[in-house]
Amino acid sequence: MTAIPDWLHPLAKASENVDPNLLSRFLPPDDPSVRKSAVLILLADGNDDGPEVLLTERAWTLRKHAGQMAFPGGGADPEDGTGDTGLVRTALREAEEETGLDPAGVVPFEIWPALWVPVSNFGVSPVLAWWRTPSPVAVVDPAEVASVHQVPLSALADPANRISCLHPSGFTGPAFTIDDLYIWGFTAGLLDKLLLLGGWYRDWDPSNVVPLPDRLVEAAWRSEGRRSEDVRRMTAIEHDLGHAQGPDPKGVE
């Protein structure tokens, strides 16, 4: 088995028996309708800014999670197989399809417990991996991915880039704003735990609450088939409601 670099040892150790309730409050129900999937949390040595993680921006025309920042990944195919080996194959196959990365340069070293994304009913298993030999990555299919990014962990950990996202429903959760990227939801929740378990976490101010940008709210409403005028109206109304209600301490992931 290929050894991982020293800087990944704390994350690997902390991930061996991690409690799924630490990662998310949403765990897959015992229901055969839950779709098995995997995402690739791919960590590279990086350059002057230190280790990096690979993220994608989902296409804005998708039916679910349009425009959201995400880890490469997706639903399992029967050809991927079962068990941990199948999950790794799913994560690597989807990452290759989305970004063009060469799976031969990727070293998986741990799999976190499956977590649940209620809106799409996916049971998502995060596959942690070291990008031993980084390969060129870019958008392969614009219908699936809008952009591809290698984000330094130091930028994610920087308190200046950390906020609490206020969803129009009134829920709040950890989020990140780096340059033009607004990272929230499931991905931001996992990045928050990645920083914690890997030893990169820095204290930040959760009271710095920033509403979800209108472009992301509108994309979510469009995915539900609402007309454009309804989108604009509901965006304004729900932002007002969100400000009035304030953050919900339960959070959203």
CSV table of C-alpha atoms in Angstrom, one decimal:
chain,number,residue,atom,x,y,z
A,1,MET,CA,0.0,0.0,0.0
A,2,THR,CA,1.3,3.5,-0.9
A,3,ALA,CA,2.3,5.6,2.1
A,4,ILE,CA,0.7,9.0,2.5
A,5,PRO,CA,2.7,12.1,3.4
A,6,ASP,CA,3.2,13.1,7.0
A,7,TRP,CA,0.8,16.0,6.8
A,8,LEU,CA,-2.1,13.7,6.1
A,9,HIS,CA,-1.4,11.4,9.1
A,10,PRO,CA,-3.6,13.3,11.6
A,11,LEU,CA,-6.5,13.3,9.2
A,12,ALA,CA,-6.1,9.6,8.5
A,13,LYS,CA,-5.9,8.7,12.2
A,14,ALA,CA,-8.9,10.8,13.1
A,15,SER,CA,-10.9,9.3,10.3
A,16,GLU,CA,-10.4,5.7,11.3
A,17,ASN,CA,-13.4,5.4,13.6
A,18,VAL,CA,-15.0,8.8,13.1
A,19,ASP,CA,-18.5,9.2,14.4
A,20,PRO,CA,-20.9,9.9,11.5
A,21,ASN,CA,-22.9,12.2,13.8
A,22,LEU,CA,-19.8,14.4,14.0
A,23,LEU,CA,-19.8,14.7,10.2
A,24,SER,CA,-23.5,15.5,9.7
A,25,ARG,CA,-26.8,15.4,11.6
A,26,PHE,CA,-28.3,13.8,8.4
A,27,LEU,CA,-27.7,10.0,8.3
A,28,PRO,CA,-29.2,7.7,5.7
A,29,PRO,CA,-32.5,6.1,6.8
A,30,ASP,CA,-32.9,2.4,6.5
A,31,ASP,CA,-34.8,2.7,3.3
A,32,PRO,CA,-34.0,0.9,0.0
A,33,SER,CA,-34.9,4.0,-2.0
A,34,VAL,CA,-31.8,5.9,-0.8
A,35,ARG,CA,-29.4,6.0,-3.7
A,36,LYS,CA,-25.8,5.0,-3.0
A,37,SER,CA,-23.2,7.5,-4.1
A,38,ALA,CA,-19.6,8.6,-3.3
A,39,VAL,CA,-17.6,11.9,-3.5
A,40,LEU,CA,-13.9,12.3,-3.8
A,41,ILE,CA,-12.2,14.5,-1.2
A,42,LEU,CA,-8.9,14.8,-3.1
A,43,LEU,CA,-6.0,16.4,-1.2
A,44,ALA,CA,-2.8,17.5,-3.0
A,45,ASP,CA,0.5,18.7,-1.6
A,46,GLY,CA,0.0,22.1,-3.2
A,47,ASN,CA,2.5,24.9,-3.7
A,48,ASP,CA,3.4,28.0,-1.7
A,49,ASP,CA,0.0,28.1,-0.1
A,50,GLY,CA,0.2,24.5,1.2
A,51,PRO,CA,-2.2,21.6,0.7
A,52,GLU,CA,-5.1,21.9,-1.6
A,53,VAL,CA,-8.5,20.3,-2.2
A,54,LEU,CA,-10.2,19.7,-5.5
A,55,LEU,CA,-13.7,21.2,-5.9
A,56,THR,CA,-16.1,21.7,-8.8
A,57,GLU,CA,-18.9,24.2,-9.5
A,58,ARG,CA,-21.9,22.3,-10.6
A,59,ALA,CA,-23.5,23.5,-13.9
A,60,TRP,CA,-26.2,26.1,-13.4
A,61,THR,CA,-28.6,24.2,-15.7
A,62,LEU,CA,-28.8,21.0,-13.6
A,63,ARG,CA,-32.0,19.9,-12.0
A,64,LYS,CA,-30.6,19.5,-8.5
A,65,HIS,CA,-28.0,21.5,-6.6
A,66,ALA,CA,-27.4,23.8,-9.6
A,67,GLY,CA,-24.5,26.2,-9.3
A,68,GLN,CA,-23.3,24.8,-6.0
A,69,MET,CA,-19.7,24.1,-5.1
A,70,ALA,CA,-19.1,20.3,-4.7
A,71,PHE,CA,-16.6,17.5,-4.4
A,72,PRO,CA,-16.4,15.5,-7.6
A,73,GLY,CA,-18.6,12.5,-7.3
A,74,GLY,CA,-22.0,11.0,-8.0
A,75,GLY,CA,-24.3,8.0,-8.0
A,76,ALA,CA,-22.9,4.4,-8.0
A,77,ASP,CA,-23.2,2.2,-11.1
A,78,PRO,CA,-23.6,-1.6,-10.9
A,79,GLU,CA,-20.2,-1.9,-12.7
A,80,ASP,CA,-18.5,-0.1,-9.8
A,81,GLY,CA,-19.0,-3.2,-7.5
A,82,THR,CA,-19.9,-3.3,-3.8
A,83,GLY,CA,-18.3,-2.5,-0.5
A,84,ASP,CA,-15.4,0.0,0.0
A,85,THR,CA,-13.8,-1.0,-3.4
A,86,GLY,CA,-17.0,-0.1,-5.1
A,87,LEU,CA,-17.3,3.3,-3.4
A,88,VAL,CA,-13.7,4.1,-4.4
A,89,ARG,CA,-14.4,3.2,-8.0
A,90,THR,CA,-17.5,5.3,-8.0
A,91,ALA,CA,-15.7,8.3,-6.6
A,92,LEU,CA,-12.8,8.0,-9.0
A,93,ARG,CA,-15.0,7.3,-12.1
A,94,GLU,CA,-17.2,10.3,-11.4
A,95,ALA,CA,-14.1,12.5,-10.7
A,96,GLU,CA,-12.5,11.5,-14.0
A,97,GLU,CA,-15.8,12.1,-15.9
A,98,GLU,CA,-16.2,15.5,-14.4
A,99,THR,CA,-12.7,16.9,-14.3
A,100,GLY,CA,-10.5,14.6,-16.5
A,101,LEU,CA,-8.2,13.7,-13.7
A,102,ASP,CA,-6.0,10.5,-14.1
A,103,PRO,CA,-7.2,8.0,-11.4
A,104,ALA,CA,-3.7,6.4,-11.5
A,105,GLY,CA,-2.3,9.3,-9.6
A,106,VAL,CA,-4.8,9.1,-6.8
A,107,VAL,CA,-4.2,7.2,-3.5
A,108,PRO,CA,-7.4,6.6,-1.5
A,109,PHE,CA,-6.7,6.2,2.2
A,110,GLU,CA,-10.0,6.4,4.1
A,111,ILE,CA,-13.7,6.3,3.7
A,112,TRP,CA,-16.0,8.3,6.0
A,113,PRO,CA,-19.4,6.9,6.9
A,114,ALA,CA,-22.3,7.4,4.5
A,115,LEU,CA,-24.2,10.7,5.0
A,116,TRP,CA,-27.6,11.6,3.7
A,117,VAL,CA,-28.6,14.5,1.3
A,118,PRO,CA,-32.4,14.6,1.8
A,119,VAL,CA,-33.2,16.8,-1.2
A,120,SER,CA,-31.8,14.2,-3.6
A,121,ASN,CA,-32.1,11.2,-1.4
A,122,PHE,CA,-28.5,10.2,-1.8
A,123,GLY,CA,-26.5,8.3,0.7
A,124,VAL,CA,-23.1,9.8,0.1
A,125,SER,CA,-19.8,8.2,1.2
A,126,PRO,CA,-16.9,10.6,1.2
A,127,VAL,CA,-13.7,9.0,-0.1
A,128,LEU,CA,-10.5,10.6,1.3
A,129,ALA,CA,-7.6,10.5,-1.1
A,130,TRP,CA,-4.1,11.9,-1.6
A,131,TRP,CA,-3.3,13.3,-5.1
A,132,ARG,CA,0.1,11.7,-5.3
A,133,THR,CA,0.6,12.7,-9.0
A,134,PRO,CA,-1.6,15.6,-9.9
A,135,SER,CA,-2.8,15.6,-13.5
A,136,PRO,CA,-4.4,18.4,-15.5
A,137,VAL,CA,-8.0,19.0,-14.6
A,138,ALA,CA,-10.7,21.1,-16.3
A,139,VAL,CA,-14.4,21.0,-17.2
A,140,VAL,CA,-15.1,17.9,-19.3
A,141,ASP,CA,-18.8,18.3,-19.8
A,142,PRO,CA,-20.3,21.9,-19.4
A,143,ALA,CA,-23.7,20.3,-18.9
A,144,GLU,CA,-22.5,18.8,-15.6
A,145,VAL,CA,-19.7,21.1,-14.4
A,146,ALA,CA,-19.3,24.9,-14.7
A,147,SER,CA,-15.7,25.2,-13.4
A,148,VAL,CA,-13.0,23.2,-11.5
A,149,HIS,CA,-10.9,24.6,-8.6
A,150,GLN,CA,-7.9,23.6,-6.5
A,151,VAL,CA,-8.5,25.5,-3.3
A,152,PRO,CA,-5.8,25.8,-0.6
A,153,LEU,CA,-6.8,24.5,2.8
A,154,SER,CA,-5.1,27.6,4.3
A,155,ALA,CA,-7.7,29.8,2.5
A,156,LEU,CA,-10.6,27.6,3.8
A,157,ALA,CA,-9.2,27.8,7.3
A,158,ASP,CA,-8.7,31.6,7.2
A,159,PRO,CA,-11.3,33.2,9.5
A,160,ALA,CA,-11.6,36.1,7.1
A,161,ASN,CA,-13.1,33.6,4.5
A,162,ARG,CA,-15.5,31.9,6.9
A,163,ILE,CA,-19.1,32.9,7.4
A,164,SER,CA,-22.5,31.4,8.4
A,165,CYS,CA,-24.7,30.9,5.5
A,166,LEU,CA,-28.3,32.0,6.0
A,167,HIS,CA,-30.7,29.9,3.9
A,168,PRO,CA,-34.1,31.5,3.0
A,169,SER,CA,-35.7,28.8,5.2
A,170,GLY,CA,-34.1,30.4,8.2
A,171,PHE,CA,-31.5,27.7,8.8
A,172,THR,CA,-27.8,28.5,9.0
A,173,GLY,CA,-24.6,26.5,8.5
A,174,PRO,CA,-20.9,26.9,7.9
A,175,ALA,CA,-19.9,28.5,4.6
A,176,PHE,CA,-16.8,29.9,2.9
A,177,THR,CA,-16.3,32.9,0.6
A,178,ILE,CA,-13.0,32.7,-1.4
A,179,ASP,CA,-12.7,35.1,-4.3
A,180,ASP,CA,-15.9,34.6,-6.3
A,181,LEU,CA,-16.7,31.2,-4.7
A,182,TYR,CA,-19.5,30.8,-2.3
A,183,ILE,CA,-19.2,27.4,-0.7
A,184,TRP,CA,-22.2,26.2,1.4
A,185,GLY,CA,-24.4,23.3,2.2
A,186,PHE,CA,-23.3,19.7,2.3
A,187,THR,CA,-19.8,20.5,0.8
A,188,ALA,CA,-19.1,23.3,3.3
A,189,GLY,CA,-20.2,21.1,6.2
A,190,LEU,CA,-17.7,18.4,5.1
A,191,LEU,CA,-15.0,21.0,4.6
A,192,ASP,CA,-15.6,22.3,8.1
A,193,LYS,CA,-15.1,18.8,9.5
A,194,LEU,CA,-12.1,18.1,7.2
A,195,LEU,CA,-10.3,21.1,8.7
A,196,LEU,CA,-11.2,20.0,12.2
A,197,LEU,CA,-10.1,16.4,11.8
A,198,GLY,CA,-7.0,17.2,9.9
A,199,GLY,CA,-5.7,19.8,12.4
A,200,TRP,CA,-6.1,22.8,10.1
A,201,TYR,CA,-9.1,24.3,11.9
A,202,ARG,CA,-8.8,28.0,13.1
A,203,ASP,CA,-11.3,29.7,15.3
A,204,TRP,CA,-13.8,31.9,13.4
A,205,ASP,CA,-16.9,33.9,14.1
A,206,PRO,CA,-20.2,32.0,13.4
A,207,SER,CA,-22.2,35.2,14.2
A,208,ASN,CA,-21.0,36.6,10.8
A,209,VAL,CA,-24.2,35.6,9.0
A,210,VAL,CA,-24.4,36.2,5.2
A,211,PRO,CA,-27.6,35.3,3.3
A,212,LEU,CA,-27.3,32.8,0.5
A,213,PRO,CA,-26.7,34.8,-2.7
A,214,ASP,CA,-29.7,35.4,-4.9
A,215,ARG,CA,-28.2,33.6,-7.8
A,216,LEU,CA,-28.0,30.4,-5.7
A,217,VAL,CA,-31.5,30.9,-4.3
A,218,GLU,CA,-32.9,31.4,-7.8
A,219,ALA,CA,-31.1,28.3,-9.1
A,220,ALA,CA,-32.7,26.2,-6.3
A,221,TRP,CA,-36.2,27.5,-7.1
A,222,ARG,CA,-35.7,26.9,-10.8
A,223,SER,CA,-34.8,23.3,-10.1
A,224,GLU,CA,-38.3,23.0,-8.6
A,225,GLY,CA,-39.9,24.2,-11.9
A,226,ARG,CA,-41.0,27.7,-10.7
A,227,ARG,CA,-41.5,30.5,-13.2
A,228,SER,CA,-38.9,33.3,-13.3
A,229,GLU,CA,-41.3,35.8,-11.9
A,230,ASP,CA,-42.1,33.5,-9.0
A,231,VAL,CA,-38.3,33.0,-8.4
A,232,ARG,CA,-37.7,36.7,-8.1
A,233,ARG,CA,-40.7,37.2,-5.8
A,234,MET,CA,-39.9,34.2,-3.5
A,235,THR,CA,-36.2,35.1,-3.3
A,236,ALA,CA,-37.1,38.6,-2.0
A,237,ILE,CA,-39.8,37.3,0.4
A,238,GLU,CA,-37.6,34.5,1.8
A,239,HIS,CA,-34.6,36.7,2.3
A,240,ASP,CA,-36.8,39.1,4.3
A,241,LEU,CA,-38.2,36.2,6.4
A,242,GLY,CA,-34.7,34.9,7.0
A,243,HIS,CA,-33.5,38.3,8.3
A,244,ALA,CA,-36.6,38.5,10.5
A,245,GLN,CA,-36.3,35.0,12.0
A,246,GLY,CA,-32.5,35.0,12.5
A,247,PRO,CA,-30.3,32.0,12.3
A,248,ASP,CA,-31.5,28.6,13.5
A,249,PRO,CA,-29.0,27.1,16.0
A,250,LYS,CA,-29.6,23.6,14.5
A,251,GLY,CA,-27.9,24.5,11.3
A,252,VAL,CA,-28.1,23.0,7.9
A,253,GLU,CA,-25.6,20.7,6.1
